[in-house]
Coordinates of C-alpha atoms in Angstrom, one line a residue:
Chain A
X1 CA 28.4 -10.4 -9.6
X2 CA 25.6 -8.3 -10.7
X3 CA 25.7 -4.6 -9.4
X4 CA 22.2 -4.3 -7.7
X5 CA 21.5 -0.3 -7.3
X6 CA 20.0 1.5 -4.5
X7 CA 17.0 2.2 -6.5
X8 CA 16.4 -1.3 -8.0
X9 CA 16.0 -2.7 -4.6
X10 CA 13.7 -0.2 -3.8
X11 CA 11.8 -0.3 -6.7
X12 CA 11.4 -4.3 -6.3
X13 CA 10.1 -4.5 -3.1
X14 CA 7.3 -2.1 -4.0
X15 CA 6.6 -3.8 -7.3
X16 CA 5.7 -6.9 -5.1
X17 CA 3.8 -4.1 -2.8
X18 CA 5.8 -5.4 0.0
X19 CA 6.6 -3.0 3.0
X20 CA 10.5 -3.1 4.8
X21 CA 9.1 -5.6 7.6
X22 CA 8.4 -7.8 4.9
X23 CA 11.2 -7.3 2.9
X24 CA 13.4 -8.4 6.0
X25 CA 11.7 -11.3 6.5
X26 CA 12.0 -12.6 2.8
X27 CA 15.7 -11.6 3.1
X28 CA 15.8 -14.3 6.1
X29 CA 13.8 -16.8 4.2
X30 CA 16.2 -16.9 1.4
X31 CA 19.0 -17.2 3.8
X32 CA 17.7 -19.9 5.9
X33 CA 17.1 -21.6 2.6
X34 CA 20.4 -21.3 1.5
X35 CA 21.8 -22.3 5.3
X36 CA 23.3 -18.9 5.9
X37 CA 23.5 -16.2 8.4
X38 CA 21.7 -12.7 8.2
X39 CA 21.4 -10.0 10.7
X40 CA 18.5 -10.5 13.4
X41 CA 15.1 -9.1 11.7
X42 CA 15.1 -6.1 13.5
X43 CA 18.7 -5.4 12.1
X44 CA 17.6 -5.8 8.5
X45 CA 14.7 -3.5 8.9
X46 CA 16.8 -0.7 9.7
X47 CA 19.8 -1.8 7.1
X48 CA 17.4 -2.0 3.9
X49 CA 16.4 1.7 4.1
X50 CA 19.4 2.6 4.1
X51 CA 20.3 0.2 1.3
X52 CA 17.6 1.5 -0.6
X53 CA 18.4 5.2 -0.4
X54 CA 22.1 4.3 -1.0
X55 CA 23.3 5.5 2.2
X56 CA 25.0 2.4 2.5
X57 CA 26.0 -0.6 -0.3
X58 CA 24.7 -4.0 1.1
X59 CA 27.5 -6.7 1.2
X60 CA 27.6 -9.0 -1.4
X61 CA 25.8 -12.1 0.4
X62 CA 22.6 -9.8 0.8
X63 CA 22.7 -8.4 -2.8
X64 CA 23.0 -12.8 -3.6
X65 CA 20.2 -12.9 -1.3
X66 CA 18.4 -10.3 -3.4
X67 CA 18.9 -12.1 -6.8
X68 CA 17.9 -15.4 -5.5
X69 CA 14.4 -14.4 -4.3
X70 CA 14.0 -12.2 -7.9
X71 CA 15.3 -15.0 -9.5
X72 CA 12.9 -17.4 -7.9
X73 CA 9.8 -15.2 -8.4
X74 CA 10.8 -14.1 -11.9
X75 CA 11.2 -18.1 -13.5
X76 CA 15.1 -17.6 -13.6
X77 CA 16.1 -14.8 -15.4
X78 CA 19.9 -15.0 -15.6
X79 CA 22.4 -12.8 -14.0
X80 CA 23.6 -9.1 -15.1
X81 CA 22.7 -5.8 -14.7
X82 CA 20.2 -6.0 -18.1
X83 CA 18.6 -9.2 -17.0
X84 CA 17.7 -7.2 -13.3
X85 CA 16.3 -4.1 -15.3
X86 CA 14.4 -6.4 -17.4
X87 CA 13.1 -8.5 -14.3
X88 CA 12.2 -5.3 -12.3
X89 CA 9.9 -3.8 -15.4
X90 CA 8.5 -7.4 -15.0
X91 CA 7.6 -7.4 -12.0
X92 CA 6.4 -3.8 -12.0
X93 CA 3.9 -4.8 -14.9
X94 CA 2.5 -7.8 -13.3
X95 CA 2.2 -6.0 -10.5
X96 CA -0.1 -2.9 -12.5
X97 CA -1.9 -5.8 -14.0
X98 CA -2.6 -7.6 -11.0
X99 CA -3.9 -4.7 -10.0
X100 CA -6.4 -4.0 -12.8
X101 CA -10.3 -4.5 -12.2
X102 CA -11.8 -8.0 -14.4
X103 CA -14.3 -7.6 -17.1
X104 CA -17.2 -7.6 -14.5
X105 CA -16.1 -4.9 -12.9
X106 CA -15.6 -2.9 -15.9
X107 CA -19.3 -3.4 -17.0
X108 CA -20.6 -2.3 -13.3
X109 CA -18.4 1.2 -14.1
X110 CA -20.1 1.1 -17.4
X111 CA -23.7 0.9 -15.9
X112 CA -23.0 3.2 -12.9
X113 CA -21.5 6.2 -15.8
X114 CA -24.5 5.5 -18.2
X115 CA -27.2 6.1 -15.0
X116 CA -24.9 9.5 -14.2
X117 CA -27.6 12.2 -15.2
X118 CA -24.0 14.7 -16.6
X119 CA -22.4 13.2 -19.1
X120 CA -19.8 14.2 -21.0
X121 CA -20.2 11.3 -23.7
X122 CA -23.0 10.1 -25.2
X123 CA -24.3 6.4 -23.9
X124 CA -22.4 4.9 -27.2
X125 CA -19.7 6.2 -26.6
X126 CA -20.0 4.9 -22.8
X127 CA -20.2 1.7 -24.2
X128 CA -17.4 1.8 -26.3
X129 CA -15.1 2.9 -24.0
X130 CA -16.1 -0.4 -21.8
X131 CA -15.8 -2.7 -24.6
X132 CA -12.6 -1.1 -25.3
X133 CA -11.2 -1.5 -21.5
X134 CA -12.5 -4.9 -21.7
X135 CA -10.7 -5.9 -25.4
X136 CA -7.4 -4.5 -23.7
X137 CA -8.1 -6.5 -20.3
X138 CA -8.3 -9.6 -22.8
X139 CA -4.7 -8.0 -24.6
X140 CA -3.3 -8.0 -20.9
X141 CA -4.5 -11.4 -19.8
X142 CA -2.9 -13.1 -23.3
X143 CA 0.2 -11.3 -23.0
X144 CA 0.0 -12.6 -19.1
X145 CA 0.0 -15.9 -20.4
X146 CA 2.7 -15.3 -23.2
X147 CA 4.9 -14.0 -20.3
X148 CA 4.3 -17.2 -18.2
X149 CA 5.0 -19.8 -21.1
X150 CA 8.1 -17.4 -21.5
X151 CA 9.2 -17.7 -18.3
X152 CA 8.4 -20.7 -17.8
X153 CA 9.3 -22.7 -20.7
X154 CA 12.8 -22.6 -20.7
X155 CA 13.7 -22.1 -23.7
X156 CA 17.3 -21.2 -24.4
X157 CA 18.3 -18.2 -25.8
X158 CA 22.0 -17.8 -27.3
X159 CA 23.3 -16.1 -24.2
X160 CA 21.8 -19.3 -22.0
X161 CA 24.3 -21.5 -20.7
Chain B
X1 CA 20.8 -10.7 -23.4
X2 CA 19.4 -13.9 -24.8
X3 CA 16.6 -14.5 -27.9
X4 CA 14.7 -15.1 -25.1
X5 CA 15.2 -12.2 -22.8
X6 CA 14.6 -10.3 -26.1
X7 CA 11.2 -11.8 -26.4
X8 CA 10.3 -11.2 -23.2
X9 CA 11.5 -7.5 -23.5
X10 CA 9.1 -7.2 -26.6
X11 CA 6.3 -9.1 -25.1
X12 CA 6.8 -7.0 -21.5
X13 CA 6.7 -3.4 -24.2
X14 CA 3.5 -4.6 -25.4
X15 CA 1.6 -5.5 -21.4
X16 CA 2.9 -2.2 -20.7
X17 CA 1.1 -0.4 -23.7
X18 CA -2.2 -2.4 -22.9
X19 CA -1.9 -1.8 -19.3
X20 CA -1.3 1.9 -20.1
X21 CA -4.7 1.7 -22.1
X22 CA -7.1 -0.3 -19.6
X23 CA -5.9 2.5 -17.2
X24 CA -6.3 5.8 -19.0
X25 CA -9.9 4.6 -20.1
X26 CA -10.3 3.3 -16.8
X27 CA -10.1 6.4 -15.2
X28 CA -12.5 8.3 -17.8
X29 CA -14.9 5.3 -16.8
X30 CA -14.4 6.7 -13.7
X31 CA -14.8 10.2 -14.2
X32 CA -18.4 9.5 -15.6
X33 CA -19.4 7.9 -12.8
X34 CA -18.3 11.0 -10.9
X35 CA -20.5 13.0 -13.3
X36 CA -17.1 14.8 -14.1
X37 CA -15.3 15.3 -17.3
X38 CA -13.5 13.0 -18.8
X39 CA -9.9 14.3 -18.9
X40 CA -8.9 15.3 -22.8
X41 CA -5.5 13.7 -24.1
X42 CA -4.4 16.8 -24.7
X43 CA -5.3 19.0 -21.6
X44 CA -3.8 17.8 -18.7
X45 CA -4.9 20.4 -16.3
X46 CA -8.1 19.4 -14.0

């Protein structure tokens, strides 16, 4: 069984910007799912705090319960302690990128700095700053897509069953 | 850790350093529109 730290369960709910409430009821989701039995909501809410500041270890059916909602958001990484560090950074960096602004938004910063009567760049160099936000935005959104055909190809790798 | 848990390592290093860009020049986008400075690389105070 993968050993699931304090810290990574913390650090994965707030990659998927998800508050304890929330947290709790995903918990229960993945249990119903599965056609087991988790504490009551309001039990869970007061459990994963403590889970996550490693004042207490969750048993093993909530760390399971853990994997399998990673695993189903992540395209099924496979078990061990690598594979959850590697699907935490994951979903941290899909979560930075989902928060990033689109190229439209880039430009309206672009025209609102070049109107700005103190500058400390010149208007080029405005506009190359944009163009190079915008070239990067088009970097993150292919590597997006990489990451999805990844994930969702299924190709086997040699440590794949 | 599979050839393609490797690949996605590599590809995941690379969002990261884009990410890291679009941000940083983001926030000196920003700082124009303020009418501030634009924070120097290698000056971090404000």
């Amino acid at each position: 069984m993968t050993d699931v730290t304090s810290e990574a369960l913390r650090r994965w709910r707030q990659s998927q910007g998800w508050d304890v409430p929330r947290m709790a009821r995903e918990l229960r989701k993945a249990a119903r799912d599965s056609g087991e039995d988790v504490a009551a909501h309001h039990g869970l809410v007061k459990m994963i705090p403590q889970w996550e500041r490693g004042n207490r270890a969750p048993r093993e059916r909530y760390r399971l319960l853990y994997l399998k909602i990673f695993e189903d958001m992540l395209g099924g990484l496979p078990h061990g302690t690598d594979a959850v560090d590697l699907a935490l950074r994951l979903a941290e960096v899909q979560a930075r990128a989902g928060r990033l602004p689109g190229p439209g938004e880039i430009r309206m910063l672009e025209a609102a700095a070049l109107a700005t009567p103190r500058q400390a760049m010149t208007p080029a160099e405005i506009r190359a700053l944009a163009a190079e936000v915008i070239a990067h935005l088009h970097e993150v959104a292919g590597k997006l897509a990489e990451l999805s055909a990844l994930l969702g190809g299924g190709e086997v790798g040699e440590g794949k069953p | 850790m599979s050839a393609r848990d490797d690949e996605i390592r590599r590809v995941v290093a690379e969002l990261e350093v884009h990410i890291a860009e679009v941000e940083a020049n983001l926030a000196a986008l920003k700082a124009l529109m303020a009418g501030g400075e634009v924070p120097d690389e290698e000056d971090s105070s404000s």
